mmCIF file of C-alpha atoms and ligand atoms in Angstrom:
data_model
loop_
_atom_site.group_PDB
_atom_site.id
_atom_site.type_symbol
_atom_site.label_atom_id
_atom_site.label_comp_id
_atom_site.label_asym_id
_atom_site.label_seq_id
_atom_site.Cartn_x
_atom_site.Cartn_y
_atom_site.Cartn_z
ATOM 1 C CA MET A 1 5.714 15.086 13.067
ATOM 2 C CA SER A 2 2.450 13.199 14.056
ATOM 3 C CA LEU A 3 -0.666 15.032 12.684
ATOM 4 C CA ARG A 4 -4.183 15.388 14.106
ATOM 5 C CA LEU A 5 -7.712 16.220 14.064
ATOM 6 C CA LYS A 6 -9.544 17.382 16.578
ATOM 7 C CA ASP A 7 -13.190 17.252 16.266
ATOM 8 C CA VAL A 8 -13.253 19.072 13.262
ATOM 9 C CA VAL A 9 -17.082 19.973 11.689
ATOM 10 C CA LYS A 10 -16.828 21.152 8.017
ATOM 11 C CA GLU A 11 -20.964 21.745 6.980
ATOM 12 C CA TYR A 12 -22.485 22.648 3.723
ATOM 13 C CA PRO A 13 -25.880 22.723 2.863
ATOM 14 C CA ASP A 14 -26.036 19.087 1.893
ATOM 15 C CA PHE A 15 -22.989 17.446 3.361
ATOM 16 C CA LYS A 16 -21.538 16.990 6.712
ATOM 17 C CA LEU A 17 -17.815 17.009 7.457
ATOM 18 C CA ARG A 18 -16.906 15.440 11.299
ATOM 19 C CA ILE A 19 -13.738 13.852 11.704
ATOM 20 C CA ASP A 20 -11.093 13.230 14.612
ATOM 21 C CA LEU A 21 -7.629 11.583 13.459
ATOM 22 C CA ARG A 22 -4.318 10.785 14.232
ATOM 23 C CA VAL A 23 -1.526 10.648 12.393
ATOM 24 C CA ASN A 24 1.289 8.981 14.070
ATOM 25 C CA LYS A 25 5.085 10.704 13.540
ATOM 26 C CA GLY A 26 6.751 9.015 10.328
ATOM 27 C CA GLU A 27 3.016 6.595 9.606
ATOM 28 C CA LEU A 28 1.315 6.460 6.124
ATOM 29 C CA VAL A 29 -2.188 6.703 7.111
ATOM 30 C CA THR A 30 -4.909 5.879 3.858
ATOM 31 C CA ILE A 31 -8.103 7.827 4.109
ATOM 32 C CA LEU A 32 -10.200 5.030 1.447
ATOM 33 C CA GLY A 33 -14.118 6.053 1.039
ATOM 34 C CA PRO A 34 -16.589 6.324 -1.808
ATOM 35 C CA SER A 35 -17.264 9.113 -4.113
ATOM 36 C CA GLY A 36 -18.023 12.654 -1.959
ATOM 37 C CA CYS A 37 -17.602 10.668 0.943
ATOM 38 C CA GLY A 38 -15.779 13.930 2.336
ATOM 39 C CA LYS A 39 -12.003 13.320 1.341
ATOM 40 C CA THR A 40 -10.852 15.627 -0.353
ATOM 41 C CA THR A 41 -12.653 17.971 1.995
ATOM 42 C CA THR A 42 -10.717 16.190 5.243
ATOM 43 C CA LEU A 43 -7.218 17.234 2.921
ATOM 44 C CA ARG A 44 -7.907 21.228 1.975
ATOM 45 C CA VAL A 45 -9.066 21.596 5.586
ATOM 46 C CA ILE A 46 -5.961 20.414 6.322
ATOM 47 C CA ALA A 47 -3.271 22.442 4.310
ATOM 48 C CA GLY A 48 -5.091 25.105 5.139
ATOM 49 C CA PHE A 49 -7.911 25.594 1.426
ATOM 50 C CA ILE A 50 -11.196 25.072 3.702
ATOM 51 C CA THR A 51 -12.112 27.013 7.284
ATOM 52 C CA PRO A 52 -13.184 24.315 9.255
ATOM 53 C CA ASP A 53 -16.525 25.309 11.188
ATOM 54 C CA LYS A 54 -15.103 23.336 14.291
ATOM 55 C CA GLY A 55 -12.246 21.687 15.560
ATOM 56 C CA ASN A 56 -8.325 21.596 15.713
ATOM 57 C CA ILE A 57 -5.475 20.406 13.436
ATOM 58 C CA PHE A 58 -2.649 19.650 15.381
ATOM 59 C CA VAL A 59 1.366 19.029 14.039
ATOM 60 C CA SER A 60 3.831 17.562 16.533
ATOM 61 C CA ASP A 61 0.650 19.157 19.063
ATOM 62 C CA ARG A 62 1.226 22.178 18.199
ATOM 63 C CA SER A 63 -1.889 24.013 16.724
ATOM 64 C CA ILE A 64 -2.300 24.933 12.780
ATOM 65 C CA GLU A 65 -5.695 26.138 11.849
ATOM 66 C CA HIS A 66 -4.259 30.159 12.043
ATOM 67 C CA LEU A 67 -2.003 28.917 10.158
ATOM 68 C CA PRO A 68 -2.066 29.949 5.907
ATOM 69 C CA PRO A 69 -1.246 27.435 3.970
ATOM 70 C CA HIS A 70 2.230 28.879 2.790
ATOM 71 C CA LYS A 71 2.508 28.626 6.570
ATOM 72 C CA ARG A 72 1.249 24.875 7.022
ATOM 73 C CA GLN A 73 4.871 23.404 5.851
ATOM 74 C CA ILE A 74 2.740 21.437 3.923
ATOM 75 C CA GLY A 75 3.289 18.875 1.190
ATOM 76 C CA ILE A 76 0.942 18.298 -0.623
ATOM 77 C CA VAL A 77 0.095 16.246 -4.947
ATOM 78 C CA PHE A 78 -2.769 16.709 -6.618
ATOM 79 C CA GLN A 79 -4.386 14.064 -9.734
ATOM 80 C CA ASP A 80 -3.791 16.134 -11.641
ATOM 81 C CA TYR A 81 0.394 16.878 -11.430
ATOM 82 C CA ALA A 82 -0.106 21.208 -11.302
ATOM 83 C CA LEU A 83 3.040 20.793 -12.285
ATOM 84 C CA PHE A 84 4.444 24.393 -14.689
ATOM 85 C CA PRO A 85 4.142 24.063 -17.784
ATOM 86 C CA ASN A 86 6.640 26.727 -18.624
ATOM 87 C CA LEU A 87 9.321 25.304 -16.616
ATOM 88 C CA ASN A 88 11.436 22.250 -16.583
ATOM 89 C CA VAL A 89 11.672 19.415 -14.702
ATOM 90 C CA LEU A 90 14.275 20.644 -12.519
ATOM 91 C CA ASP A 91 12.877 24.191 -12.324
ATOM 92 C CA ASN A 92 9.392 22.930 -11.495
ATOM 93 C CA ILE A 93 10.924 20.778 -7.898
ATOM 94 C CA ALA A 94 12.970 24.178 -6.873
ATOM 95 C CA PHE A 95 9.924 26.357 -7.053
ATOM 96 C CA GLY A 96 9.455 26.620 -3.241
ATOM 97 C CA LEU A 97 12.944 26.514 -2.592
ATOM 98 C CA LYS A 98 13.195 29.175 -4.880
ATOM 99 C CA MET A 99 10.552 31.276 -3.062
ATOM 100 C CA GLN A 100 11.759 31.228 -0.199
ATOM 101 C CA ARG A 101 14.612 33.205 -1.602
ATOM 102 C CA VAL A 102 17.504 29.608 -1.236
ATOM 103 C CA LYS A 103 20.194 29.972 -3.638
ATOM 104 C CA ARG A 104 20.092 29.354 -6.548
ATOM 105 C CA ILE A 105 23.435 26.401 -6.407
ATOM 106 C CA LEU A 106 22.022 25.307 -3.075
ATOM 107 C CA ARG A 107 17.659 24.763 -4.867
ATOM 108 C CA GLU A 108 19.499 23.269 -7.413
ATOM 109 C CA ALA A 109 21.605 20.842 -5.475
ATOM 110 C CA LYS A 110 18.962 19.625 -3.596
ATOM 111 C CA ALA A 111 16.328 19.381 -6.834
ATOM 112 C CA ARG A 112 18.977 16.997 -8.247
ATOM 113 C CA LYS A 113 18.963 15.269 -4.885
ATOM 114 C CA LEU A 114 15.040 14.816 -5.408
ATOM 115 C CA LEU A 115 15.169 13.469 -8.417
ATOM 116 C CA LYS A 116 17.713 11.078 -7.984
ATOM 117 C CA LEU A 117 15.240 10.114 -5.181
ATOM 118 C CA VAL A 118 12.476 9.662 -7.682
ATOM 119 C CA HIS A 119 14.598 7.770 -10.353
ATOM 120 C CA LEU A 120 14.288 10.723 -12.317
ATOM 121 C CA LYS A 121 18.363 11.830 -12.131
ATOM 122 C CA ASP A 122 18.779 12.427 -16.248
ATOM 123 C CA TYR A 123 15.334 14.314 -16.562
ATOM 124 C CA GLY A 124 16.387 18.130 -14.698
ATOM 125 C CA GLY A 125 16.283 20.052 -18.242
ATOM 126 C CA ARG A 126 13.706 18.291 -19.886
ATOM 127 C CA LYS A 127 10.172 19.455 -20.725
ATOM 128 C CA ILE A 128 6.692 18.419 -18.307
ATOM 129 C CA SER A 129 5.467 17.990 -22.219
ATOM 130 C CA GLN A 130 8.054 15.758 -22.885
ATOM 131 C CA LEU A 131 7.381 13.764 -19.397
ATOM 132 C CA SER A 132 4.460 10.451 -19.128
ATOM 133 C CA GLY A 133 1.898 10.461 -17.122
ATOM 134 C CA GLY A 134 3.731 8.519 -14.048
ATOM 135 C CA GLU A 135 7.228 10.973 -14.460
ATOM 136 C CA GLN A 136 5.259 13.876 -14.042
ATOM 137 C CA GLN A 137 3.983 12.213 -11.147
ATOM 138 C CA ARG A 138 7.452 11.351 -9.476
ATOM 139 C CA VAL A 139 8.293 15.351 -10.314
ATOM 140 C CA ALA A 140 4.733 16.238 -8.473
ATOM 141 C CA LEU A 141 6.032 13.961 -6.100
ATOM 142 C CA ALA A 142 9.228 15.438 -5.834
ATOM 143 C CA ARG A 143 8.443 19.156 -6.520
ATOM 144 C CA ALA A 144 6.194 17.981 -3.143
ATOM 145 C CA LEU A 145 10.053 17.266 -0.703
ATOM 146 C CA ALA A 146 11.658 19.722 -1.893
ATOM 147 C CA THR A 147 10.419 22.413 0.906
ATOM 148 C CA GLU A 148 12.076 19.232 3.393
ATOM 149 C CA PRO A 149 7.825 19.616 4.688
ATOM 150 C CA ARG A 150 5.996 18.736 7.530
ATOM 151 C CA LEU A 151 3.400 16.465 6.573
ATOM 152 C CA LEU A 152 2.476 14.376 3.024
ATOM 153 C CA LEU A 153 -0.946 15.419 1.683
ATOM 154 C CA LEU A 154 -0.986 13.184 -1.285
ATOM 155 C CA ASP A 155 -4.823 13.185 -3.407
ATOM 156 C CA GLU A 156 -5.739 10.451 -5.286
ATOM 157 C CA PRO A 157 -2.293 11.088 -6.732
ATOM 158 C CA LEU A 158 -2.245 7.957 -9.017
ATOM 159 C CA SER A 159 -5.960 7.967 -10.260
ATOM 160 C CA ALA A 160 -4.910 9.219 -14.136
ATOM 161 C CA LEU A 161 -2.745 6.025 -14.489
ATOM 162 C CA ASP A 162 -2.829 3.090 -16.105
ATOM 163 C CA ALA A 163 -3.166 0.185 -13.997
ATOM 164 C CA LYS A 164 0.360 -1.303 -13.935
ATOM 165 C CA LEU A 165 2.265 2.254 -13.176
ATOM 166 C CA ARG A 166 -0.956 2.392 -10.322
ATOM 167 C CA LYS A 167 0.700 -0.685 -9.694
ATOM 168 C CA GLY A 168 5.111 0.824 -9.902
ATOM 169 C CA LEU A 169 4.609 4.313 -8.766
ATOM 170 C CA ARG A 170 2.221 2.653 -5.513
ATOM 171 C CA GLY A 171 5.446 0.811 -4.564
ATOM 172 C CA GLU A 172 8.367 3.679 -5.530
ATOM 173 C CA ILE A 173 5.588 6.799 -3.051
ATOM 174 C CA ARG A 174 6.066 3.772 -0.397
ATOM 175 C CA ARG A 175 9.542 3.551 -0.456
ATOM 176 C CA ILE A 176 9.821 7.369 -0.495
ATOM 177 C CA GLN A 177 8.099 8.177 2.349
ATOM 178 C CA ARG A 178 9.372 5.121 3.992
ATOM 179 C CA GLU A 179 12.819 6.272 3.415
ATOM 180 C CA LEU A 180 11.961 9.939 4.134
ATOM 181 C CA ALA A 181 10.131 9.153 7.192
ATOM 182 C CA ILE A 182 7.567 11.713 6.157
ATOM 183 C CA THR A 183 4.435 11.288 8.576
ATOM 184 C CA THR A 184 2.244 11.272 5.523
ATOM 185 C CA LEU A 185 -2.173 11.224 4.347
ATOM 186 C CA TYR A 186 -3.058 9.834 1.511
ATOM 187 C CA ILE A 187 -6.518 9.454 -0.508
ATOM 188 C CA THR A 188 -7.724 6.259 -3.025
ATOM 189 C CA HIS A 189 -11.367 5.462 -3.344
ATOM 190 C CA ASP A 190 -9.351 1.874 -3.758
ATOM 191 C CA GLN A 191 -9.506 -0.436 -1.995
ATOM 192 C CA GLU A 192 -6.250 -2.456 -3.534
ATOM 193 C CA GLU A 193 -4.297 0.594 -3.178
ATOM 194 C CA ALA A 194 -4.887 1.181 0.433
ATOM 195 C CA LEU A 195 -3.956 -1.780 2.175
ATOM 196 C CA ALA A 196 -0.951 -2.573 -0.146
ATOM 197 C CA LEU A 197 0.413 0.831 1.061
ATOM 198 C CA SER A 198 -1.277 1.835 4.028
ATOM 199 C CA ASP A 199 -0.111 1.804 7.879
ATOM 200 C CA ARG A 200 -2.617 2.131 8.351
ATOM 201 C CA ILE A 201 -6.357 3.014 6.856
ATOM 202 C CA ALA A 202 -8.830 5.307 8.036
ATOM 203 C CA VAL A 203 -12.348 3.531 6.087
ATOM 204 C CA MET A 204 -14.688 6.644 5.409
ATOM 205 C CA ARG A 205 -18.568 7.486 4.623
ATOM 206 C CA ASN A 206 -20.298 10.182 4.128
ATOM 207 C CA GLY A 207 -18.229 12.896 5.881
ATOM 208 C CA LYS A 208 -17.739 10.744 8.962
ATOM 209 C CA ILE A 209 -14.308 7.846 9.801
ATOM 210 C CA GLU A 210 -16.138 4.261 9.756
ATOM 211 C CA GLN A 211 -12.394 1.873 11.346
ATOM 212 C CA VAL A 212 -9.000 3.200 11.278
ATOM 213 C CA GLY A 213 -7.489 0.528 11.485
ATOM 214 C CA SER A 214 -4.142 -1.221 9.925
ATOM 215 C CA PRO A 215 -5.035 -3.166 6.941
ATOM 216 C CA GLN A 216 -5.252 -5.953 8.119
ATOM 217 C CA GLU A 217 -7.109 -5.422 10.477
ATOM 218 C CA ILE A 218 -9.862 -3.026 8.144
ATOM 219 C CA TYR A 219 -10.617 -6.304 5.665
ATOM 220 C CA ASN A 220 -10.647 -9.695 8.816
ATOM 221 C CA GLU A 221 -12.037 -7.246 11.606
ATOM 222 C CA PRO A 222 -14.283 -4.797 9.556
ATOM 223 C CA ALA A 223 -16.511 -2.628 12.382
ATOM 224 C CA ASN A 224 -19.351 -3.573 10.440
ATOM 225 C CA LEU A 225 -21.540 -3.984 6.701
ATOM 226 C CA PHE A 226 -20.530 -1.398 4.836
ATOM 227 C CA VAL A 227 -16.494 -1.475 5.421
ATOM 228 C CA ALA A 228 -16.759 -5.243 5.298
ATOM 229 C CA GLY A 229 -18.486 -4.765 1.971
ATOM 230 C CA PHE A 230 -16.058 -2.103 0.674
ATOM 231 C CA ILE A 231 -12.746 -3.607 1.409
ATOM 232 C CA GLY A 232 -12.687 -7.378 -0.522
ATOM 233 C CA GLN A 233 -15.447 -8.849 -1.794
ATOM 234 C CA ALA A 234 -17.593 -10.219 0.948
ATOM 235 C CA ASN A 235 -20.152 -12.770 2.115
ATOM 236 C CA ILE A 236 -23.351 -12.064 3.846
ATOM 237 C CA LEU A 237 -26.153 -13.256 5.658
ATOM 238 C CA GLU A 238 -29.038 -11.648 7.591
ATOM 239 C CA GLY A 239 -30.186 -13.808 11.058
ATOM 240 C CA THR A 240 -30.545 -14.134 14.524
ATOM 241 C CA VAL A 241 -28.429 -14.227 17.840
ATOM 242 C CA ARG A 242 -30.374 -17.825 19.130
ATOM 243 C CA SER A 243 -27.378 -18.238 22.194
ATOM 244 C CA ILE A 244 -24.573 -17.838 23.855
ATOM 245 C CA GLU A 245 -21.702 -20.197 24.780
ATOM 246 C CA ARG A 246 -18.763 -18.913 26.135
ATOM 247 C CA ARG A 247 -16.790 -17.557 23.522
ATOM 248 C CA TYR A 248 -19.873 -17.997 20.815
ATOM 249 C CA ALA A 249 -23.142 -17.514 19.631
ATOM 250 C CA LEU A 250 -24.505 -19.448 17.591
ATOM 251 C CA PHE A 251 -26.686 -17.382 14.592
ATOM 252 C CA ASN A 252 -30.078 -18.288 12.835
ATOM 253 C CA THR A 253 -30.042 -18.001 9.266
ATOM 254 C CA ALA A 254 -32.624 -18.865 7.278
ATOM 255 C CA LEU A 255 -29.929 -21.070 6.153
ATOM 256 C CA GLY A 256 -29.690 -22.844 9.667
ATOM 257 C CA ASP A 257 -27.617 -22.096 12.049
ATOM 258 C CA ILE A 258 -23.788 -20.997 12.726
ATOM 259 C CA ARG A 259 -21.761 -20.568 15.026
ATOM 260 C CA VAL A 260 -19.469 -17.230 15.696
ATOM 261 C CA PRO A 261 -16.999 -15.547 17.474
ATOM 262 C CA ALA A 262 -19.195 -13.788 19.628
ATOM 263 C CA PRO A 263 -18.689 -10.170 19.866
ATOM 264 C CA ARG A 264 -19.176 -8.174 23.134
ATOM 265 C CA SER A 265 -22.570 -6.122 21.063
ATOM 266 C CA CYS A 266 -24.293 -10.067 20.883
ATOM 267 C CA TYR A 267 -27.106 -10.710 22.931
ATOM 268 C CA PRO A 268 -30.183 -13.247 22.705
ATOM 269 C CA GLY A 269 -32.561 -12.422 19.898
ATOM 270 C CA ARG A 270 -30.634 -9.508 18.480
ATOM 271 C CA LYS A 271 -30.721 -9.435 14.492
ATOM 272 C CA MET A 272 -27.609 -9.384 12.753
ATOM 273 C CA HIS A 273 -25.453 -9.832 10.294
ATOM 274 C CA LEU A 274 -23.219 -12.989 9.201
ATOM 275 C CA PHE A 275 -19.941 -12.497 7.559
ATOM 276 C CA PHE A 276 -16.858 -14.027 6.120
ATOM 277 C CA ARG A 277 -14.826 -13.824 3.190
ATOM 278 C CA PRO A 278 -14.965 -16.294 -0.064
ATOM 279 C CA GLU A 279 -11.149 -17.450 1.184
ATOM 280 C CA ASN A 280 -12.338 -18.826 3.907
ATOM 281 C CA CYS A 281 -14.264 -21.405 2.268
ATOM 282 C CA THR A 282 -14.386 -25.122 2.090
ATOM 283 C CA ILE A 283 -16.161 -27.505 -0.197
ATOM 284 C CA ARG A 284 -17.161 -30.682 1.224
ATOM 285 C CA ASN A 285 -18.357 -34.108 -0.553
ATOM 286 C CA SER A 286 -21.289 -33.918 1.685
ATOM 287 C CA THR A 287 -22.875 -32.323 4.694
ATOM 288 C CA PRO A 288 -22.038 -34.873 7.635
ATOM 289 C CA ALA A 289 -24.205 -36.840 9.485
ATOM 290 C CA GLY A 290 -26.607 -34.284 11.842
ATOM 291 C CA ASN A 291 -25.928 -31.126 10.206
ATOM 292 C CA LYS A 292 -23.291 -30.256 13.087
ATOM 293 C CA GLY A 293 -21.236 -27.476 12.132
ATOM 294 C CA ASN A 294 -20.589 -24.137 9.486
ATOM 295 C CA TYR A 295 -22.594 -26.066 6.331
ATOM 296 C CA ILE A 296 -24.443 -24.396 3.989
ATOM 297 C CA ARG A 297 -25.176 -25.713 0.775
ATOM 298 C CA GLY A 298 -26.092 -24.567 -2.082
ATOM 299 C CA VAL A 299 -26.165 -23.828 -6.217
ATOM 300 C CA VAL A 300 -23.626 -23.718 -8.405
ATOM 301 C CA ALA A 301 -24.904 -20.557 -9.997
ATOM 302 C CA GLY A 302 -20.931 -19.402 -12.242
ATOM 303 C CA ILE A 303 -17.094 -20.460 -12.102
ATOM 304 C CA GLU A 304 -14.469 -17.904 -12.982
ATOM 305 C CA TYR A 305 -11.315 -19.504 -12.942
ATOM 306 C CA LEU A 306 -8.336 -16.627 -11.979
ATOM 307 C CA GLY A 307 -5.357 -18.336 -12.622
ATOM 308 C CA GLU A 308 -4.665 -20.735 -9.567
ATOM 309 C CA ILE A 309 -8.416 -19.819 -8.086
ATOM 310 C CA MET A 310 -11.739 -20.710 -8.405
ATOM 311 C CA GLN A 311 -14.339 -18.222 -8.121
ATOM 312 C CA LEU A 312 -18.056 -20.179 -7.630
ATOM 313 C CA GLU A 313 -20.947 -17.903 -7.088
ATOM 314 C CA VAL A 314 -23.397 -20.749 -5.165
ATOM 315 C CA VAL A 315 -26.734 -19.476 -4.596
ATOM 316 C CA SER A 316 -28.567 -20.864 -1.206
ATOM 317 C CA TRP A 317 -32.468 -20.307 -1.498
ATOM 318 C CA ASN A 318 -32.500 -16.532 -1.930
ATOM 319 C CA SER A 319 -29.206 -15.797 -0.928
ATOM 320 C CA ARG A 320 -25.441 -15.675 -3.426
ATOM 321 C CA PHE A 321 -22.368 -16.486 -1.646
ATOM 322 C CA ILE A 322 -18.761 -15.872 -3.076
ATOM 323 C CA LEU A 323 -16.006 -19.148 -2.621
ATOM 324 C CA ARG A 324 -12.259 -18.917 -3.445
ATOM 325 C CA LEU A 325 -11.198 -22.052 -3.726
ATOM 326 C CA ARG A 326 -7.275 -22.779 -4.421
ATOM 327 C CA GLY A 327 -7.251 -25.537 -6.642
ATOM 328 C CA CYS A 328 -10.057 -26.203 -9.439
ATOM 329 C CA PRO A 329 -11.938 -29.711 -8.105
ATOM 330 C CA PRO A 330 -13.643 -31.448 -10.670
ATOM 331 C CA LEU A 331 -16.781 -28.229 -10.439
ATOM 332 C CA ALA A 332 -20.012 -27.267 -13.094
ATOM 333 C CA ALA A 333 -23.142 -24.562 -13.488
ATOM 334 C CA GLY A 334 -26.150 -26.579 -12.006
ATOM 335 C CA ASP A 335 -24.119 -28.661 -9.755
ATOM 336 C CA GLN A 336 -25.160 -29.219 -6.231
ATOM 337 C CA VAL A 337 -22.454 -28.453 -3.865
ATOM 338 C CA VAL A 338 -21.722 -27.957 0.287
ATOM 339 C CA PHE A 339 -19.639 -25.448 1.607
ATOM 340 C CA SER A 340 -17.843 -25.083 5.075
ATOM 341 C CA ILE A 341 -16.716 -22.031 6.476
ATOM 342 C CA LYS A 342 -14.268 -22.271 10.373
ATOM 343 C CA ALA A 343 -17.193 -20.509 12.974
ATOM 344 C CA ASP A 344 -13.294 -18.607 13.726
ATOM 345 C CA ASN A 345 -13.395 -17.080 9.972
ATOM 346 C CA CYS A 346 -16.901 -15.859 11.131
ATOM 347 C CA ARG A 347 -18.353 -12.271 12.471
ATOM 348 C CA LEU A 348 -21.084 -10.683 13.447
ATOM 349 C CA LEU A 349 -21.701 -7.792 12.197
ATOM 350 C CA PRO A 350 -23.757 -5.212 13.616
ATOM 351 C CA ALA A 351 -25.465 -2.614 10.011
ATOM 352 C CA THR A 352 -23.239 0.502 10.515
ATOM 353 C CA ARG A 353 -21.506 0.630 13.866
HETATM 354 P P1 ATP B 401 -14.620 12.173 -4.643
HETATM 355 O O1 ATP B 401 -13.443 11.283 -4.543
HETATM 356 O O2 ATP B 401 -15.295 11.843 -6.004
HETATM 357 O O3 ATP B 401 -12.721 13.728 -4.688
HETATM 358 P P2 ATP B 401 -14.581 12.876 -2.192
HETATM 359 O O4 ATP B 401 -14.941 11.825 -1.322
HETATM 360 O O5 ATP B 401 -13.272 13.860 -1.762
HETATM 361 O O6 ATP B 401 -15.274 12.347 -3.240
HETATM 362 P P3 ATP B 401 -15.446 15.697 -1.166
HETATM 363 O O7 ATP B 401 -14.629 16.553 -2.341
HETATM 364 O O8 ATP B 401 -14.519 16.120 0.328
HETATM 365 O O9 ATP B 401 -16.058 14.162 -1.385
HETATM 366 O O10 ATP B 401 -16.934 15.928 -1.701
HETATM 367 C C1 ATP B 401 -17.396 15.716 -0.451
HETATM 368 C C2 ATP B 401 -19.240 17.087 -0.298
HETATM 369 O O11 ATP B 401 -18.940 17.395 -0.454
HETATM 370 C C3 ATP B 401 -19.525 16.213 -1.385
HETATM 371 O O12 ATP B 401 -21.429 15.738 -1.943
HETATM 372 C C4 ATP B 401 -19.334 17.704 -2.514
HETATM 373 O O13 ATP B 401 -20.729 17.262 -3.184
HETATM 374 C C5 ATP B 401 -19.907 18.087 -0.748
HETATM 375 N N1 ATP B 401 -18.732 19.610 -1.228
HETATM 376 C C6 ATP B 401 -17.673 19.862 -1.478
HETATM 377 N N2 ATP B 401 -17.505 20.935 -1.122
HETATM 378 C C7 ATP B 401 -18.398 22.403 -1.305
HETATM 379 C C8 ATP B 401 -18.620 23.740 -1.564
HETATM 380 N N3 ATP B 401 -17.687 24.308 -1.560
HETATM 381 N N4 ATP B 401 -20.124 23.400 -1.696
HETATM 382 C C9 ATP B 401 -20.760 23.027 -1.376
HETATM 383 N N5 ATP B 401 -20.719 21.352 -0.665
HETATM 384 C C10 ATP B 401 -19.316 21.373 -1.184
#
């Protein structure tokens, strides 16, 4: 089943949500954004807990706005599990089926099947208080899936768990989502989680989606400064487009001219921002004669060893850059360095869309 939010608007005194989004059949789309950007409001609108002021919600091209939450056939997993402490694991999972008056033998068979799917085969008789946080979240997922929902909504399902458990469980969620091919909307403020899990990511800010794309697109081709800065580490340098020649622009910055692919939106004289990722920089022994190419001179202000990778902080005039280098060149704080960035690894971005 596909999900479509069409021009949905929800307004509060200090906040306005305006959203248009499509999740294709069997796809896992993540809504990623900072606290307060409207992620949970979006999910609650889809689930039917909040009535939007305008717009439509379609599941497989049929409008669902008029349906109460329990008739929308949507499975939801919350951050805080929300399991019933007085029921054992099996009864928690079978709860929705009981409400639908499914016969005991059938609902228990279904719950057992789901326990197997979430790798908790022998846990059916346990009390909820006898489960770890990760196990409780698996039960919550099984419970959300028991009624065979048309859509699965996950609201920061891993944020109460520790880092190691989060990584393990996000892989599990992805496996189960793929196995069932269930259309899923996943909410998180954790960019690493979004990059690891998603078919596509919708980056949200101030109630609006700034960009929707595959993890690679969002990481390598951010639509604006906000997206570039929110996902991974970004090096940014202000400047003005000096000239355009075929596919490339010469971009004038306080640190010299940088050659970059010219986006359609650029024209000579336009103020924009140069963006490049830390891993796309190469340390040079010297600046070649004539200073042709994308070279920046600076001083090493900090070094961090991250296993195989060395992270340098380089200061050049009043700009600061992060470089991530494979291997560990013999450098120390205070050393003068020259680094280069290939033109094709640079992007020019507007401040906003
Ligand atoms: P977080 O990651 O912190 O959970 P979020 O992205 O899920 O944040 P929402 O909970 O959707 O954000 O809230 C978006 C904005 O809407 C916030 O500024 C919040 O204060 C506001 N808001 C949410 N519910 C109401 C309400 N019932 N009345 C007024 N304002 C509200």
